[in-house]
Coordinates of C-alpha atoms in Angstrom, one line a residue:
Chain A
M1 CA 0.0 0.0 0.0
D2 CA 1.3 3.4 -0.9
L3 CA 0.8 6.8 0.8
A4 CA -2.4 7.5 -1.2
S5 CA -4.0 4.4 0.1
F6 CA -3.1 5.3 3.7
V7 CA -4.6 8.7 3.2
Y8 CA -7.7 7.1 1.7
L9 CA -8.1 4.8 4.7
G10 CA -7.2 7.6 7.1
V11 CA -10.0 9.8 5.8
T12 CA -12.3 6.8 6.1
F13 CA -11.3 6.3 9.8
G14 CA -11.7 10.0 10.5
L15 CA -15.2 10.0 9.1
F16 CA -16.0 6.9 11.2
V17 CA -15.0 8.7 14.4
I18 CA -17.3 11.6 13.5
F19 CA -20.1 9.1 12.8
A20 CA -19.5 7.4 16.2
L21 CA -19.7 10.8 17.9
I22 CA -23.0 11.5 16.2
V23 CA -24.4 8.1 17.4
I24 CA -23.3 8.8 21.0
R25 CA -24.8 12.2 20.9
T26 CA -28.1 11.1 19.4
Y27 CA -28.6 8.3 21.8
N28 CA -27.4 10.2 24.9
K29 CA -30.2 10.0 27.5
K30 CA -30.1 13.8 27.9
N31 CA -31.2 14.2 24.2
K32 CA -33.9 11.5 24.3
D33 CA -37.0 13.8 24.4
K34 CA -35.5 16.5 22.2
G35 CA -34.6 13.9 19.6
E36 CA -38.2 13.0 19.0
V37 CA -39.8 16.4 19.0
A38 CA -39.6 16.9 15.2
K39 CA -41.7 13.9 14.4
Y40 CA -44.6 15.4 16.3
N41 CA -44.1 18.9 15.0
M42 CA -44.2 17.7 11.4
L43 CA -47.7 16.5 11.8
D44 CA -48.8 20.0 12.7
D45 CA -47.8 21.8 9.5
D46 CA -51.3 22.1 8.0
Chain B
M1 CA -51.1 29.0 13.5
E2 CA -50.0 31.9 11.2
K3 CA -51.5 31.4 7.7
Q4 CA -48.7 31.1 5.2
N5 CA -48.8 32.0 1.5
Y6 CA -47.1 28.9 0.1
N7 CA -46.1 28.8 -3.5
Y8 CA -48.1 25.8 -4.9
A9 CA -48.1 27.0 -8.5
I10 CA -44.5 26.0 -8.9
V11 CA -45.2 22.6 -7.4
R12 CA -48.1 22.1 -9.8
S13 CA -45.9 22.9 -12.8
F14 CA -43.2 20.4 -11.7
V15 CA -45.8 17.7 -11.0
V16 CA -47.1 18.1 -14.6
W17 CA -43.7 18.2 -16.2
S18 CA -42.3 15.3 -14.2
M19 CA -45.3 13.2 -15.4
I20 CA -44.6 14.1 -19.0
W21 CA -41.0 13.1 -18.8
G22 CA -41.9 10.0 -16.9
L23 CA -44.2 9.0 -19.7
V24 CA -41.4 9.6 -22.2
A25 CA -39.0 7.5 -20.1
V26 CA -41.3 4.5 -19.8
L27 CA -42.5 4.8 -23.5
V28 CA -38.9 4.8 -24.8
G29 CA -38.1 2.0 -22.4
V30 CA -40.9 -0.1 -23.9
I31 CA -39.6 0.7 -27.4
V32 CA -36.0 -0.3 -26.6
S33 CA -37.3 -3.5 -25.0
F34 CA -38.9 -4.4 -28.3
Q35 CA -35.8 -3.4 -30.2
M36 CA -34.0 -6.1 -28.2
V37 CA -36.3 -8.8 -29.4
E38 CA -37.0 -7.4 -32.9
P39 CA -33.9 -5.8 -34.4
G40 CA -35.9 -4.6 -37.4
L41 CA -37.4 -2.0 -35.0
N42 CA -34.1 -0.1 -35.1
F43 CA -34.2 2.8 -37.5
P44 CA -30.7 4.2 -38.1
P45 CA -29.3 6.6 -37.4
Y46 CA -31.5 8.2 -34.8
L47 CA -33.9 5.6 -33.6
T48 CA -31.5 2.9 -32.7
F49 CA -31.1 1.1 -29.4
G50 CA -27.8 2.8 -28.8
R51 CA -29.3 6.3 -29.0
L52 CA -32.7 5.6 -27.5
R53 CA -31.4 3.7 -24.4
P54 CA -29.6 6.7 -22.8
I55 CA -32.8 8.8 -23.5
H56 CA -34.7 6.2 -21.6
T57 CA -32.3 6.3 -18.6
N58 CA -31.8 10.0 -18.6
A59 CA -35.5 10.8 -19.0
G60 CA -36.2 8.4 -16.2
I61 CA -33.5 9.8 -13.8
Y62 CA -33.4 13.5 -14.7
G63 CA -36.9 14.0 -16.1
W64 CA -39.1 11.8 -14.0
A65 CA -37.2 11.3 -10.7
V66 CA -35.5 14.7 -10.5
G67 CA -38.8 16.3 -11.7
V68 CA -40.6 14.7 -8.8
I69 CA -37.7 15.6 -6.5
F70 CA -38.1 19.3 -7.5
A71 CA -41.9 19.1 -7.0
T72 CA -41.8 17.4 -3.6
F73 CA -38.8 19.3 -2.2
L74 CA -40.4 22.6 -3.1
Y75 CA -43.6 21.4 -1.4
I76 CA -42.1 19.7 1.7
V77 CA -39.6 22.5 2.5
Q78 CA -42.4 25.1 2.7
R79 CA -44.6 22.8 4.9
L80 CA -41.9 21.6 7.3
C81 CA -40.2 25.0 7.6
K82 CA -43.7 26.7 7.8
T83 CA -42.5 29.5 5.6
P84 CA -42.8 30.3 1.9
L85 CA -40.0 29.7 -0.6
W86 CA -37.0 32.0 -0.3
S87 CA -37.4 33.0 -3.9
D88 CA -40.4 32.4 -6.2
K89 CA -38.5 33.9 -9.1
L90 CA -35.6 31.5 -8.7
A91 CA -38.1 28.6 -8.6
K92 CA -39.8 29.8 -11.8
F93 CA -36.4 30.1 -13.5
Q94 CA -35.6 26.6 -12.3
L95 CA -38.8 25.2 -14.0
Y96 CA -38.0 26.7 -17.4
F97 CA -34.3 25.8 -17.2
F98 CA -35.2 22.2 -16.1
N99 CA -37.3 21.7 -19.2
A100 CA -34.7 23.4 -21.5
T101 CA -32.0 21.1 -20.1
I102 CA -34.1 17.9 -20.5
I103 CA -34.9 18.9 -24.1
A104 CA -31.3 19.7 -24.9
S105 CA -30.2 16.4 -23.5
A106 CA -32.8 14.4 -25.5
V107 CA -31.9 16.2 -28.7
T108 CA -28.1 15.8 -28.4
L109 CA -28.4 12.2 -27.4
L110 CA -30.6 11.5 -30.4
L111 CA -28.0 13.2 -32.6
G112 CA -25.3 10.9 -31.2
Y113 CA -23.4 13.3 -29.0
T114 CA -22.3 11.4 -25.9
T115 CA -19.5 11.2 -23.4
S116 CA -20.1 7.4 -23.3
K117 CA -20.2 7.6 -19.4
E118 CA -23.2 5.8 -18.2
Y119 CA -25.9 8.1 -16.6
H120 CA -23.6 11.0 -17.4
E121 CA -23.8 10.8 -21.2
M122 CA -24.5 14.5 -21.9
E123 CA -21.7 16.6 -23.3
W124 CA -20.1 19.5 -21.4
P125 CA -22.5 22.4 -22.4
I126 CA -25.4 20.4 -20.9
D127 CA -23.3 19.6 -17.8
V128 CA -23.0 23.3 -17.3
M129 CA -26.7 23.7 -17.6
I130 CA -27.3 20.9 -15.1
I131 CA -24.9 22.5 -12.6
I132 CA -26.6 25.9 -13.0
L133 CA -30.0 24.2 -12.5
W134 CA -28.9 22.4 -9.4
V135 CA -27.3 25.4 -7.8
V136 CA -30.4 27.5 -8.3
F137 CA -32.6 24.7 -6.8
G138 CA -30.2 24.0 -3.9
L139 CA -29.8 27.7 -3.1
N140 CA -33.6 28.1 -2.9
I141 CA -34.1 25.0 -0.7
I142 CA -31.2 25.7 1.7
M143 CA -32.2 29.4 2.1
T144 CA -35.7 28.4 2.8
I145 CA -34.5 25.9 5.4
L146 CA -32.4 28.7 7.0
K147 CA -35.5 30.8 7.6
R148 CA -37.5 28.0 9.1
K149 CA -39.8 28.5 12.1
D150 CA -38.9 25.3 14.0
E151 CA -35.4 25.0 15.4
Q152 CA -35.1 21.2 15.1
M153 CA -35.1 19.9 11.6
Y154 CA -37.3 16.9 10.7
I155 CA -35.5 14.0 9.0
S156 CA -36.8 14.8 5.6
L157 CA -34.9 18.1 5.6
W158 CA -31.7 16.2 6.4
Y159 CA -32.1 13.9 3.5
M160 CA -33.0 16.8 1.2
M161 CA -29.8 18.7 2.1
A162 CA -27.7 15.6 1.7
A163 CA -29.2 15.1 -1.8
I164 CA -28.5 18.7 -2.8
I165 CA -24.9 18.7 -1.5
G166 CA -24.2 15.1 -2.6
V167 CA -25.4 15.4 -6.2
A168 CA -23.5 18.7 -6.6
I169 CA -20.2 17.2 -5.5
L170 CA -20.6 14.0 -7.5
F171 CA -21.7 15.7 -10.7
V172 CA -19.0 18.4 -10.7
V173 CA -16.2 15.9 -10.0
N174 CA -17.4 13.5 -12.7
S175 CA -18.0 16.3 -15.2
A176 CA -14.4 17.5 -15.1
A177 CA -13.4 17.4 -18.8
M178 CA -11.4 19.2 -21.5
P179 CA -13.7 20.6 -24.2
V180 CA -12.3 20.4 -27.7
S181 CA -15.4 21.7 -29.5
L182 CA -18.9 22.6 -28.7
F183 CA -20.1 19.0 -28.4
K184 CA -17.0 17.1 -27.8
S185 CA -14.8 16.8 -24.6
Y186 CA -12.4 14.4 -23.1
S187 CA -12.5 13.3 -19.5
A188 CA -10.0 14.9 -17.1
Y189 CA -9.2 11.4 -15.8
A190 CA -7.6 8.6 -17.6
G191 CA -7.8 4.8 -17.6
T192 CA -8.7 3.1 -14.4
N193 CA -9.0 6.5 -12.6
D194 CA -11.6 7.5 -15.0
A195 CA -13.5 4.3 -14.4
N196 CA -13.2 4.7 -10.7
V197 CA -14.5 8.3 -10.7
E198 CA -17.3 7.4 -13.1
W199 CA -18.6 4.6 -10.8
W200 CA -18.0 6.7 -7.7
F201 CA -20.4 9.1 -9.4
G202 CA -22.7 6.4 -10.9
H203 CA -23.4 4.5 -7.7
N204 CA -23.6 7.5 -5.5
A205 CA -26.0 9.2 -8.0
V206 CA -28.2 6.2 -6.9
A207 CA -27.5 7.2 -3.3
M208 CA -28.0 10.9 -3.6
A209 CA -30.6 11.2 -6.3
L210 CA -32.5 7.9 -6.0
T211 CA -32.2 7.0 -2.3
A212 CA -32.0 10.1 -0.2
P213 CA -34.8 12.0 -1.9
P214 CA -37.3 9.1 -1.9
L215 CA -36.4 8.6 1.8
A216 CA -37.2 12.3 2.4
M217 CA -40.5 11.8 0.7
F218 CA -41.2 8.6 2.5
Y219 CA -40.5 10.0 5.9
Y220 CA -42.8 13.0 5.1
F221 CA -45.7 11.4 3.3
L222 CA -46.1 8.2 5.4
P223 CA -46.9 9.9 8.7
K224 CA -49.0 12.5 6.8
S225 CA -50.9 9.8 5.1
T226 CA -51.5 7.6 8.2
G227 CA -51.9 10.5 10.6
V228 CA -49.4 9.0 13.1
P229 CA -45.8 10.0 13.6
I230 CA -42.9 7.8 12.5
Y231 CA -41.7 5.2 15.0
S232 CA -38.4 6.9 15.9
H233 CA -36.9 10.1 14.8
R234 CA -33.6 9.3 16.5
L235 CA -33.4 6.0 14.6
S236 CA -34.0 7.9 11.3
I237 CA -31.2 10.3 12.2
I238 CA -28.7 7.4 12.9
A239 CA -29.8 5.6 9.7
F240 CA -29.2 8.9 7.8
W241 CA -25.7 9.5 9.1
S242 CA -24.7 5.9 8.7
L243 CA -26.0 5.9 5.1
I244 CA -24.1 9.1 4.4
F245 CA -20.9 7.7 6.0
M246 CA -21.1 4.3 4.2
Y247 CA -22.5 5.0 0.8
L248 CA -19.7 7.1 -0.7
W249 CA -17.1 4.2 -0.5
T250 CA -19.2 1.7 -2.4
G251 CA -18.9 2.8 -6.1
A252 CA -15.9 0.6 -6.8
H253 CA -18.1 -2.6 -6.4
H254 CA -19.1 -1.9 -10.0
L255 CA -15.4 -2.6 -10.9
L256 CA -14.8 -5.9 -9.2
W257 CA -12.3 -8.1 -11.1
T258 CA -11.0 -5.1 -13.0
P259 CA -7.5 -3.5 -13.0
I260 CA -8.4 -1.0 -10.2
P261 CA -6.4 -1.6 -7.0
D262 CA -7.5 -4.7 -5.1
W263 CA -7.9 -2.9 -1.8
I264 CA -10.3 -0.4 -3.3
Q265 CA -12.5 -3.3 -4.5
T266 CA -12.3 -4.9 -1.1
L267 CA -13.2 -1.6 0.7
A268 CA -16.1 -1.1 -1.7
M269 CA -17.3 -4.7 -1.1
G270 CA -17.1 -4.3 2.7
F271 CA -18.9 -1.0 2.8
S272 CA -21.6 -2.3 0.5
V273 CA -22.4 -5.1 2.9
M274 CA -22.3 -2.7 5.9
L275 CA -24.8 -0.5 4.0
I276 CA -27.5 -3.1 4.7
A277 CA -27.7 -1.7 8.3
P278 CA -28.7 1.9 7.6
S279 CA -31.0 0.9 4.7
W280 CA -32.9 -1.5 6.9
G281 CA -32.9 1.0 9.7
S282 CA -35.2 3.1 7.5
V283 CA -37.2 0.0 6.4
F284 CA -37.8 -1.0 10.0
N285 CA -38.6 2.5 11.0
G286 CA -41.3 2.5 8.2
Y287 CA -42.7 -0.9 9.3
L288 CA -42.7 0.0 13.0
S289 CA -44.4 3.3 12.2
M290 CA -47.3 1.1 10.9
N291 CA -47.8 -0.6 14.4
G292 CA -51.6 -0.5 15.0
Q293 CA -52.1 1.0 11.5
W294 CA -51.7 -2.0 9.3
H295 CA -55.4 -1.9 8.5
Q296 CA -54.6 1.2 6.4
M297 CA -52.9 -1.1 3.9
R298 CA -56.5 -2.1 2.9
E299 CA -58.1 1.2 3.4
N300 CA -55.6 3.8 2.2
Y301 CA -54.2 3.6 -1.2
L302 CA -51.3 6.0 -0.4
V303 CA -50.1 3.6 2.3
K304 CA -50.1 0.7 -0.1
F305 CA -47.7 2.6 -2.5
L306 CA -45.5 3.8 0.4
I307 CA -45.2 0.5 2.2
L308 CA -44.6 -1.5 -1.0
G309 CA -42.1 1.1 -2.0
I310 CA -40.1 0.8 1.2
T311 CA -40.4 -3.0 0.9
F312 CA -38.8 -2.9 -2.5
Y313 CA -36.1 -0.6 -1.0
G314 CA -35.4 -3.2 1.6
L315 CA -35.2 -6.0 -1.1
Q316 CA -33.0 -3.7 -3.3
T317 CA -30.6 -3.1 -0.4
L318 CA -30.2 -6.8 0.3
Q319 CA -29.8 -7.7 -3.3
G320 CA -27.3 -4.9 -4.0
P321 CA -24.8 -5.8 -1.3
M322 CA -25.1 -9.5 -2.3
Q323 CA -24.1 -8.5 -5.9
A324 CA -21.2 -6.5 -4.5
I325 CA -19.6 -9.6 -3.1
R326 CA -16.7 -10.8 -5.4
T327 CA -17.8 -14.3 -5.9
F328 CA -21.4 -13.5 -6.7
S329 CA -20.4 -10.6 -8.8
A330 CA -18.2 -12.9 -10.9
F331 CA -21.3 -14.9 -11.7
I332 CA -23.9 -12.3 -12.4
H333 CA -22.0 -9.2 -13.5
Y334 CA -22.7 -8.2 -17.2
T335 CA -25.8 -10.5 -17.3
D336 CA -29.4 -9.5 -17.4
W337 CA -29.6 -9.9 -13.7
V338 CA -28.2 -6.4 -13.3
P339 CA -30.9 -4.4 -15.2
A340 CA -33.5 -6.4 -13.3
H341 CA -31.9 -5.2 -10.0
I342 CA -31.9 -1.6 -11.2
H343 CA -35.5 -1.8 -12.3
M344 CA -36.7 -3.1 -9.0
G345 CA -35.2 0.0 -7.6
T346 CA -36.5 2.5 -10.1
M347 CA -39.9 1.0 -10.9
G348 CA -40.5 -0.5 -7.5
W349 CA -38.9 1.7 -4.9
V350 CA -38.4 5.1 -6.4
S351 CA -41.5 5.3 -8.6
M352 CA -43.9 3.8 -5.9
I353 CA -42.8 6.6 -3.6
C354 CA -43.1 9.2 -6.3
F355 CA -46.6 8.1 -7.2
A356 CA -47.7 8.2 -3.6
S357 CA -46.1 11.7 -3.1
I358 CA -47.9 13.1 -6.2
Y359 CA -51.2 11.5 -5.1
F360 CA -50.8 13.1 -1.7
M361 CA -49.9 16.5 -3.0
V362 CA -52.4 16.9 -5.9
P363 CA -55.6 17.3 -3.8
R364 CA -53.8 19.9 -1.7
I365 CA -52.1 21.9 -4.4
W366 CA -55.1 21.9 -6.8
N367 CA -57.7 21.8 -4.0
R368 CA -59.5 18.9 -5.7
E369 CA -60.6 15.5 -4.4
I370 CA -58.8 12.6 -6.2
Y371 CA -61.1 11.7 -9.2
S372 CA -61.1 8.0 -8.6
I373 CA -59.6 5.9 -5.8
P374 CA -60.5 2.6 -7.6
L375 CA -58.3 3.9 -10.6
A376 CA -55.5 4.6 -8.2
N377 CA -55.8 1.0 -6.8
L378 CA -55.9 -0.3 -10.4
Q379 CA -52.7 1.6 -11.1
F380 CA -51.1 0.2 -8.0
W381 CA -51.7 -3.4 -9.2
L382 CA -50.6 -2.7 -12.8
I383 CA -47.3 -1.2 -11.9
L384 CA -46.7 -3.8 -9.2
V385 CA -47.4 -6.7 -11.6
G386 CA -45.6 -5.0 -14.5
Q387 CA -42.5 -4.5 -12.5
L388 CA -42.5 -8.0 -11.0
I389 CA -42.8 -9.6 -14.5
W390 CA -40.0 -7.3 -15.7
S391 CA -37.6 -8.1 -12.8
I392 CA -38.3 -11.7 -12.2
S393 CA -38.0 -12.7 -15.9
L394 CA -34.6 -11.0 -16.1
W395 CA -33.3 -12.5 -12.9
V396 CA -34.0 -15.9 -14.3
A397 CA -32.5 -14.8 -17.6
G398 CA -29.4 -13.5 -15.8
V399 CA -28.8 -16.8 -13.9
L400 CA -29.3 -18.8 -17.1
Q401 CA -27.0 -16.5 -19.1
A402 CA -24.2 -16.7 -16.4
G403 CA -24.6 -20.5 -16.3
M404 CA -24.2 -20.8 -20.0
W405 CA -21.2 -18.3 -20.2
N406 CA -19.4 -20.3 -17.5
A407 CA -20.2 -23.8 -18.8
M408 CA -17.0 -25.6 -20.0
N409 CA -16.3 -28.9 -21.7
S410 CA -13.8 -31.3 -20.2
D411 CA -11.1 -30.0 -22.6
G412 CA -11.6 -26.5 -21.2
S413 CA -13.4 -25.1 -24.2
L414 CA -16.7 -23.2 -23.8
T415 CA -19.8 -25.3 -24.1
Y416 CA -21.9 -22.6 -25.7
T417 CA -21.2 -19.9 -28.3
F418 CA -22.2 -16.4 -27.4
M419 CA -24.9 -16.5 -30.0
E420 CA -26.4 -19.6 -28.4
T421 CA -26.7 -17.8 -25.1
M422 CA -28.4 -14.8 -26.9
V423 CA -31.0 -17.1 -28.5
E424 CA -31.9 -18.5 -25.0
M425 CA -32.7 -15.0 -23.8
Y426 CA -35.6 -14.3 -26.2
P427 CA -38.5 -15.6 -24.1
Y428 CA -37.3 -13.6 -21.1
W429 CA -36.9 -10.5 -23.3
W430 CA -40.4 -10.9 -24.5
A431 CA -41.6 -11.2 -20.9
R432 CA -39.7 -8.0 -20.1
A433 CA -41.4 -6.1 -23.0
F434 CA -44.8 -7.4 -21.8
G435 CA -44.1 -6.3 -18.2
G436 CA -43.1 -2.9 -19.6
I437 CA -46.4 -2.5 -21.4
I438 CA -48.3 -3.4 -18.3
Y439 CA -46.3 -0.8 -16.4
L440 CA -46.8 1.8 -19.1
F441 CA -50.6 1.1 -18.9
G442 CA -50.4 1.7 -15.2
L443 CA -48.7 5.0 -15.8
V444 CA -51.3 6.1 -18.3
V445 CA -54.1 5.3 -15.7
F446 CA -52.2 7.4 -13.2
I447 CA -51.9 10.4 -15.6
Y448 CA -55.6 10.0 -16.6
N449 CA -56.7 9.9 -13.0
L450 CA -54.8 13.1 -12.2
Y451 CA -55.9 14.8 -15.3
M452 CA -59.5 14.1 -14.4
T453 CA -58.9 15.2 -10.8
V454 CA -57.7 18.6 -12.0
K455 CA -60.4 18.9 -14.6
K456 CA -63.5 17.4 -12.9
G457 CA -62.5 16.6 -9.3
E458 CA -64.7 18.0 -6.6
P459 CA -63.3 20.9 -4.6
T460 CA -62.1 19.7 -1.3
A461 CA -61.1 20.7 2.2
V462 CA -57.7 19.1 2.0
T463 CA -57.6 17.7 5.5
T464 CA -60.5 15.2 4.8
A465 CA -59.8 11.5 5.0
T466 CA -60.2 11.1 1.2
A467 CA -57.6 13.7 0.5
E468 CA -55.2 11.8 2.8
G469 CA -55.9 8.6 0.9
R470 CA -58.4 7.0 3.2
V471 CA -61.7 6.0 1.7

């Protein structure tokens, strides 16, 4: 594997870390209620 | 709630034009399916399979699917953000420029101008038109989102923004070319790099144009049709981000067993299999949203379209990763299995959601009751049966074709000539053409029903059960 392939995999890993942080934040108990508000609000757009 | 002055005129126009281009796409598709079984139906130089086939695919993707994307996004963004469009003038320009671009594409493809890149056949001047069109559209949607009334964004808005940004990046990168005349250019990339960039674009166009937008529509129109919220907004958010994270690495699965680096192929294969998780996250979210509401599958024609649509999405996203595995790809790649896979996605998943979205919007944007729910149900069965005949016959054909191509005699020579394998395909190709005609008939019923709705439908209060799809 050359430098380009390590960069490619490095970017992939970096994005995975960001994704993992999003999962942790979304399923944090503190955000439980806030995370579901939008699905009720969208029914009230008439 | 404050009464908003939403721009429905532009949504109406996009609905009409998307249906026109959808009819062109399916009609040309049926014609090329007959050209496969009856070569005498090719009329050189313009009306040959080679020139009509890209018109079929591009009218389907850019005319029908993108036309419905424009219509639904412009509708949904106003409703979810509870605010009118940022710019009505920009939206009007987008409508005219959209049709000009589609017409220019069709004419140049008929005349034989092509980059030869699948799903990106149009030459560079039309690429420029498409980029202008997308920037205008994206700017209007994003600026409208920025002036929304609710702080938290519903999942449909996330998918819409991903589609806008994703398509822009993919299209610009794959468009990079050196023009040598008004209608001829050469790709900025060479050899395997060109192939890799092309399929990075090609597969992710499926992600950003034919997956993210229908999911935006599904997440909006399912709860609006059933009257109950989706099962979990947080699950939809996780499915969204994992889809975004995983999809962009999968394009190289189109290039398994080719000279591109082996590790890129392996990475694409691995991510393709991982992609099952976010895809089925949305499928399960859809199914679980129907808890206690399954009776609506009988009573509400919109739910039938939406749930069958998400079911085909689920099937598509199991079959796709399976095809991305090296050993299976070695067997079915380049056979008729592959177009059957694609058409389950386009005719089953994407179009089912598009039909439901239009059926939902029309009573509201024209203020008319749907002319005939029995006709809508008839259309549902016609497109379902037509698509199943289309796909199943070609899956069988693909397996047969692969088996014959791989068959060897004891001395290592091939058992069948290529021509013998072609002859075996004829019954299946007839079945495909027949399935296409049934689907086309379903589309005509759809257009007739909506035409009569606008012409003769009863004025409605749009919140009635009928307008929402319930009888």
